[in-house]
CSV table of C-alpha atoms in Angstrom, one decimal:
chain,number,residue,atom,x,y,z
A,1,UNK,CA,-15.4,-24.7,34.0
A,2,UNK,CA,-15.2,-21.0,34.9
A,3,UNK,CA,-18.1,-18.8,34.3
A,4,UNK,CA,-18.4,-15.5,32.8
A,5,UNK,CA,-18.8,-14.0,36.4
A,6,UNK,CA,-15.6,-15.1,37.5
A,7,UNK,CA,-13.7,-14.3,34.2
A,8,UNK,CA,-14.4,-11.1,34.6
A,9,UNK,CA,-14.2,-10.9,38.4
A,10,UNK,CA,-10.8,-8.9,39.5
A,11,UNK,CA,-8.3,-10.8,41.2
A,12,UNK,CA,-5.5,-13.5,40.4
A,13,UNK,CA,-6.8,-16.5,38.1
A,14,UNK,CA,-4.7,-20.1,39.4
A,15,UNK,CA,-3.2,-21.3,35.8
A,16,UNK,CA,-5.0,-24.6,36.5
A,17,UNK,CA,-8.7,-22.6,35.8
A,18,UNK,CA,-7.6,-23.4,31.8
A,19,UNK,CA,-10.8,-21.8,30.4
A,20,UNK,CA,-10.3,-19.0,32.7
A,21,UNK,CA,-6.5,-17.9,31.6
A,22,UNK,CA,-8.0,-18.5,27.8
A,23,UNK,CA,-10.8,-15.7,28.5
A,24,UNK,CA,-7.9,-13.7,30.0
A,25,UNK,CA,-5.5,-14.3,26.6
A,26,UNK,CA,-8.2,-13.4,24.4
A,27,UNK,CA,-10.1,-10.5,26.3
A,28,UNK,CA,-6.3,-9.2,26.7
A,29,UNK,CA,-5.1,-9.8,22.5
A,30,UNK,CA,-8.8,-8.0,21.5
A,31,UNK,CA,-7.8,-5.2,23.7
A,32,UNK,CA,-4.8,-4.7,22.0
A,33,UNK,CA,-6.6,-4.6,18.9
A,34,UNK,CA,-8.2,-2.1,19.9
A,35,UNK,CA,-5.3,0.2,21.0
A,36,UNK,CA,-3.6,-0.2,17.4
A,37,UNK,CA,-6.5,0.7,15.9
A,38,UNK,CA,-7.1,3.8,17.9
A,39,UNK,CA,-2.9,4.3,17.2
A,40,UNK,CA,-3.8,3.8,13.2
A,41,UNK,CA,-5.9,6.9,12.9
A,42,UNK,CA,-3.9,9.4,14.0
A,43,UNK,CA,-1.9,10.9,11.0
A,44,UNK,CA,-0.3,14.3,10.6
A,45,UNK,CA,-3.0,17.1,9.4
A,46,UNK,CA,-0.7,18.4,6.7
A,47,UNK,CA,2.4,16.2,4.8
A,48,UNK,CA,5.2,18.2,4.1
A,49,UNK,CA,5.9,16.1,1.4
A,50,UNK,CA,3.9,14.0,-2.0
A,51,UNK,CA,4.8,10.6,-1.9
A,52,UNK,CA,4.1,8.2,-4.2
A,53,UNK,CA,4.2,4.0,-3.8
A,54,UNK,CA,5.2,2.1,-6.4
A,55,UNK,CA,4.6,-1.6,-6.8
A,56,UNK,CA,5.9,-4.1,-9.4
A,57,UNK,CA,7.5,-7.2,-10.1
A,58,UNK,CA,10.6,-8.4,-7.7
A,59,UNK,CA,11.4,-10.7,-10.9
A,60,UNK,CA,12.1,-7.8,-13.6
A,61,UNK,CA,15.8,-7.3,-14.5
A,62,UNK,CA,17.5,-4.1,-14.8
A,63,UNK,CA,17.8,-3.2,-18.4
A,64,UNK,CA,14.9,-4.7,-19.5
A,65,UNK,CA,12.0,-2.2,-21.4
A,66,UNK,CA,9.9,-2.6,-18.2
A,67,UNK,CA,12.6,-1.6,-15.3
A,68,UNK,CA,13.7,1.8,-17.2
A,69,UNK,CA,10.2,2.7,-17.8
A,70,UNK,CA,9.7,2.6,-13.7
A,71,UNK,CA,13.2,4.0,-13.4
A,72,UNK,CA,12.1,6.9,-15.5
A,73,UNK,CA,8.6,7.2,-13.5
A,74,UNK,CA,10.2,7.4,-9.9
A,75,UNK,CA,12.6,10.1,-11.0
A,76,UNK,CA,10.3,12.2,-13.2
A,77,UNK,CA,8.5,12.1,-9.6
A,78,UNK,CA,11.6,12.7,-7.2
A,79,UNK,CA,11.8,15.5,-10.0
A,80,UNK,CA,8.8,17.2,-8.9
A,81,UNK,CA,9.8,16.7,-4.8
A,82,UNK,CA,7.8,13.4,-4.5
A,83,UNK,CA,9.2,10.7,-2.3
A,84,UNK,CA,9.3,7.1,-3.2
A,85,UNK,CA,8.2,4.6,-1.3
A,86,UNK,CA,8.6,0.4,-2.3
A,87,UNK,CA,8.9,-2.9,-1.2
A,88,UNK,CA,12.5,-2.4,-0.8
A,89,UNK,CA,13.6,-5.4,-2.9
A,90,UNK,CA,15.1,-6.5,-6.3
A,91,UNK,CA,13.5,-5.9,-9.7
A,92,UNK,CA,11.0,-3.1,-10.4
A,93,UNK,CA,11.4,-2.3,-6.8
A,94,UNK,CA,14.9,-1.6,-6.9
A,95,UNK,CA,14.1,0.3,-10.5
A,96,UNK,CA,11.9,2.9,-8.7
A,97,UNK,CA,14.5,3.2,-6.1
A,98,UNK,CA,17.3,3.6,-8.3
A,99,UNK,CA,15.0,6.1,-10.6
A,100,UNK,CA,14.8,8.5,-7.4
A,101,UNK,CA,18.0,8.2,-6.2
A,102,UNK,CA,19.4,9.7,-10.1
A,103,UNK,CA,17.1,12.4,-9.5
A,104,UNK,CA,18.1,16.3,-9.8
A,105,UNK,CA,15.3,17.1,-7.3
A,106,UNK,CA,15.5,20.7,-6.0
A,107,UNK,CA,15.8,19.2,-2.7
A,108,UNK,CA,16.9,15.4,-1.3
A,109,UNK,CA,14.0,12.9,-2.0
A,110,UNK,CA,13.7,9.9,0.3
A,111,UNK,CA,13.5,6.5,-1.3
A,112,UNK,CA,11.8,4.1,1.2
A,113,UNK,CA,11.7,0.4,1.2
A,114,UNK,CA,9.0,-1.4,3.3
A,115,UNK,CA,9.5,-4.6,3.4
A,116,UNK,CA,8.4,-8.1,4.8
A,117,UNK,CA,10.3,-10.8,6.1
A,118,UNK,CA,10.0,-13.9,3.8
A,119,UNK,CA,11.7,-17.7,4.6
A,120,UNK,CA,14.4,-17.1,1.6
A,121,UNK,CA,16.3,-13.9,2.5
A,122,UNK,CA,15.8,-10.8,0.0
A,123,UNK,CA,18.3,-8.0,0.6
A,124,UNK,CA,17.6,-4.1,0.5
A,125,UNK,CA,17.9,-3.5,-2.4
A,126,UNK,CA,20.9,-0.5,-3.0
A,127,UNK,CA,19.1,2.7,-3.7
A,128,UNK,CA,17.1,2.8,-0.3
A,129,UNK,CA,18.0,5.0,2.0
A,130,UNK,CA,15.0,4.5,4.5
A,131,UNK,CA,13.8,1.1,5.3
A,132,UNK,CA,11.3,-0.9,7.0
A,133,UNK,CA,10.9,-3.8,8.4
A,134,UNK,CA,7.5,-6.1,8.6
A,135,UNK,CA,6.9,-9.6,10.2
A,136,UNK,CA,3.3,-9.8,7.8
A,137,UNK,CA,1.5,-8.8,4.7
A,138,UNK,CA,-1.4,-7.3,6.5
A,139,UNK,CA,0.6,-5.1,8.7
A,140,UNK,CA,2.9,-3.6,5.7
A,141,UNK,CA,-0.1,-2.8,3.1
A,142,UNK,CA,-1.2,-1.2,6.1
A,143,UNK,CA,2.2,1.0,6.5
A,144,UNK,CA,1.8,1.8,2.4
A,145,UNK,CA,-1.5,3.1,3.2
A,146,UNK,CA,-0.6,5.0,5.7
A,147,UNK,CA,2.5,6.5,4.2
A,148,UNK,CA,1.6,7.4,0.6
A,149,UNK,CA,-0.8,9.8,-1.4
A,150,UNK,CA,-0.9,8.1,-4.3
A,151,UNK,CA,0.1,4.4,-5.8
A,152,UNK,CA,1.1,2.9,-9.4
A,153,UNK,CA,1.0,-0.4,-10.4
A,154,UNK,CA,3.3,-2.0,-12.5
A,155,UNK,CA,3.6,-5.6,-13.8
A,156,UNK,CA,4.0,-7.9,-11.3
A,157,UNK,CA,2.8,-11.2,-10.0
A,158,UNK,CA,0.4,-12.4,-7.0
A,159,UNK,CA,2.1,-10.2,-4.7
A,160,UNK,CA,1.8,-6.9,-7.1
A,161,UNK,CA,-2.2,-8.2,-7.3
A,162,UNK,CA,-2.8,-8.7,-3.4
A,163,UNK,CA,-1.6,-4.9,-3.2
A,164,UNK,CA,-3.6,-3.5,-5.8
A,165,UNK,CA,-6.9,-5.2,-5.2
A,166,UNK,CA,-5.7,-4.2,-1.5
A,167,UNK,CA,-5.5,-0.4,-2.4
A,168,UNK,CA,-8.6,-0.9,-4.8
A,169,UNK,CA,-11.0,-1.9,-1.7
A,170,UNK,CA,-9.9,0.8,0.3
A,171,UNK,CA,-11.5,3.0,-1.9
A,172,UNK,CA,-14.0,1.6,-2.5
A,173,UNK,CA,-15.3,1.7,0.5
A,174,UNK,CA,-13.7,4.9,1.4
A,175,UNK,CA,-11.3,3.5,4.2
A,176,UNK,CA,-8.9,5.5,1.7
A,177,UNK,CA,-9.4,9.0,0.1
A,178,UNK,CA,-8.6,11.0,-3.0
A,179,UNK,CA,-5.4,9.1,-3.6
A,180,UNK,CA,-4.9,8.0,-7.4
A,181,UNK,CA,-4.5,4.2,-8.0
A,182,UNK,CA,-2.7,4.0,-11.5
A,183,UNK,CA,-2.5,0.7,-13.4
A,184,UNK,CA,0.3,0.7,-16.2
A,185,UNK,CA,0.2,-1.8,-18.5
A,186,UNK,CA,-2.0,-4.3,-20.7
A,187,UNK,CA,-2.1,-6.8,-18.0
A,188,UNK,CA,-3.8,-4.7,-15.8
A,189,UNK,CA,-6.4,-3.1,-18.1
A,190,UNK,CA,-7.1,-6.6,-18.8
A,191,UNK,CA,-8.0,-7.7,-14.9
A,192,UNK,CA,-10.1,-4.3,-14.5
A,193,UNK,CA,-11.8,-5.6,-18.0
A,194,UNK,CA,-12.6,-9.0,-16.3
A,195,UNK,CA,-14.0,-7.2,-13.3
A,196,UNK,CA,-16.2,-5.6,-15.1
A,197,UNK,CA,-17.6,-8.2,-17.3
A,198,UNK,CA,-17.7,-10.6,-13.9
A,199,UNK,CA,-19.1,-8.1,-11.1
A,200,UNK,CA,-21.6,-5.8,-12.9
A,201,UNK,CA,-24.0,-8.8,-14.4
A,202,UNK,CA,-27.4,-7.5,-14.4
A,203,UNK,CA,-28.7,-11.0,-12.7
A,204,UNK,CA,-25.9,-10.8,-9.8
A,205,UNK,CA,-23.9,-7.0,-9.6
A,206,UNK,CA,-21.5,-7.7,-6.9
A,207,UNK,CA,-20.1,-4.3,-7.2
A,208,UNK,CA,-21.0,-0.5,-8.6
A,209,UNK,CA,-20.1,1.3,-11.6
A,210,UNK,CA,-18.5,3.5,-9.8
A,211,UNK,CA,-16.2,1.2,-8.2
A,212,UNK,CA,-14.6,-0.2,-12.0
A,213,UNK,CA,-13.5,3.6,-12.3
A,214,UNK,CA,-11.5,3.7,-8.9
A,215,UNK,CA,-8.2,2.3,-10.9
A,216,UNK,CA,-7.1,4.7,-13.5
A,217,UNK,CA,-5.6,2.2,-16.1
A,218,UNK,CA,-2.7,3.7,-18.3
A,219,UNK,CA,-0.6,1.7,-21.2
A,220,UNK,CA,2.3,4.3,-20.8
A,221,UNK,CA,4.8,6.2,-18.3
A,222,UNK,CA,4.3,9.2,-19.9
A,223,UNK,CA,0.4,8.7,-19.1
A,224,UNK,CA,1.0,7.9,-15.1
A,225,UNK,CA,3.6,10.8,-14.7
A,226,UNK,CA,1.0,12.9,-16.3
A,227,UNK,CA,-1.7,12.4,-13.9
A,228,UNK,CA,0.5,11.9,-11.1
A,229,UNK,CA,1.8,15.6,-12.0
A,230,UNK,CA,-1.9,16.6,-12.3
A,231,UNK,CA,-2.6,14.8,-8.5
A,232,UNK,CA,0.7,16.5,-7.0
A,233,UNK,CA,-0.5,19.8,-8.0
A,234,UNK,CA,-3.9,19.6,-6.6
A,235,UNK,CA,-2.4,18.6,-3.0
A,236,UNK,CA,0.3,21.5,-3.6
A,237,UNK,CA,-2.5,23.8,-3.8
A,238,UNK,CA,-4.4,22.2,-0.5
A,239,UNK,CA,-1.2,22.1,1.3
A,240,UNK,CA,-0.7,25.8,0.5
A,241,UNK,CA,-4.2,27.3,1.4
C-alpha cells in the first residue's frame, strides 16, 4: 500500500501502485475544482444589459391563460431592454421566448435558452436565438446565476421547484445579491406559506424571518412587471453613476 510520502513524492507512479494512481485521480479532480471555482468568480464589473430568467412549466400549452400571461411578461421586459434568459424548451419556456422575440424593444433583445441534456430529446424551442448547452443540473443553475439579475417563477413542476429553492438559498446565505426572486401564482404563495408554518416553530426554527421574505410572491403579471420595472430602474441608475 502506498503511503502518503510517496503519493505526494514527484516522479512517475507504476499503474500497478493502485492506491497510489487513486491519490493521484482524486488530488488531480479536487484541483480542478478548485480552478473552476476561482474561474466562477470573475464576472464583468458593470452589465451592459438587465436580464431577467424566467422559469416555468415545460408542460404548459401555447394558448392556454398561463403561457400568454408569461408571453406578456417577457415582452413587457424586452420592452424595457431586458434580455431573456430560459431553459430553452417547450411550454412556458418557449412562452417567454416567444414573448421577447414579439417585442418592439428600442434595441434587439437576446432570448437565451440554457438548457440540459435529458435521455428523451427536447428541442430548442423556436424563439431562441442564443443557446446553451449543459451535461447537469448543478452546472446550469449555476450558468442562470451567473447570467441574470433577476428571476420569476412561474407554475411549474419539480424541476421549476429545484430552481427556485436553488435561487432562494443563494440568498439566503448571500452567495447571490440584490437580485429579485418573484413567485407568480397561488401555488407558490402556498409553498412559501408552508415554509413558514414548518421552519419558524418556536421549539425548532430552522430558518430566520428574514429568509421567508427573500421570495417576493405575486398572484399577477401585472404585479411581477411592476417590480421588475421598479428593479430595472434601480440598476439603470447604478449602471449610470
Amino acid at each position: 500500500m502506498a503511503t502518503n510520502d510517496q503519493e505526494n513524492k514527484p516522479g512517475p507512479v507504476s499503474l500497478a501502485d493502485e492506491d497510489a494512481v487513486k491519490q493521484i485521480l482524486v488530488n488531480t479532480i479536487f484541483g480542478l475544482w478548485d480552478i473552476v471555482n476561482n474561474l466562477t468568480r470573475l464576472k464583468p464589473s458593470k452589465s451592459e444589459r438587465y436580464r431577467v430568467t424566467i422559469f416555468g412549466s415545460a408542460r404548459a400549452k401555447p394558448g392556454t391563460f398561463v403561457y400568454e400571461e408569461v408571453k406578456r411578461v417577457a415582452a413587457a421586459l424586452a420592452d424595457m431592454g431586458c434580455d431573456i434568459i430560459t431553459g430553452g424548451g417547450p411550454g412556458l419556456m418557449q412562452a417567454a421566448n416567444e414573448g421577447a422575440a414579439s417585442a418592439n424593444a428600442p434595441e434587439r433583445i437576446r432570448s437565451v435558452g440554457i438548457r440540459v441534456e435529458l435521455p428523451f430529446e427536447q428541442e430548442v424551442n423556436p424563439f431562441v436565438e442564443q443557446a446553451f448547452e449543459h451535461k447537469t443540473f448543478f452546472s446550469r443553475l449555476h450558468h442562470f446565476v451567473l447570467t441574470s439579475d433577476a428571476f420569476v417563477v412561474t407554475p411549474g413542476g419539480i424541476g421549476t421547484v429545484l430552481e427556485l429553492m436553488m435561487i432562494w438559498q443563494l440568498l439566503q446565505v448571500r452567495h447571490v445579491h440584490e437580485a429579485p426572486l418573484i413567485l407568480v401564482g397561488n401555488m407558490w404563495a402556498e409553498l412559501v406559506d408552508w415554509a413558514k408554518k414548518n421552519l419558524l416553530k418556536p421549539e425548532l426554527s430552522l430558518a430566520g424571518p428574514e429568509d421567508m421574505a427573500i421570495p417576493r410572491c405575486v398572484k399577477t403579471a401585472d404585479e411581477a412587471i411592476a417590480l421588475l420595472r421598479d428593479h430595472h430602474a434601480l440598476w439603470l441608475s447604478k449602471k449610470n453613476n
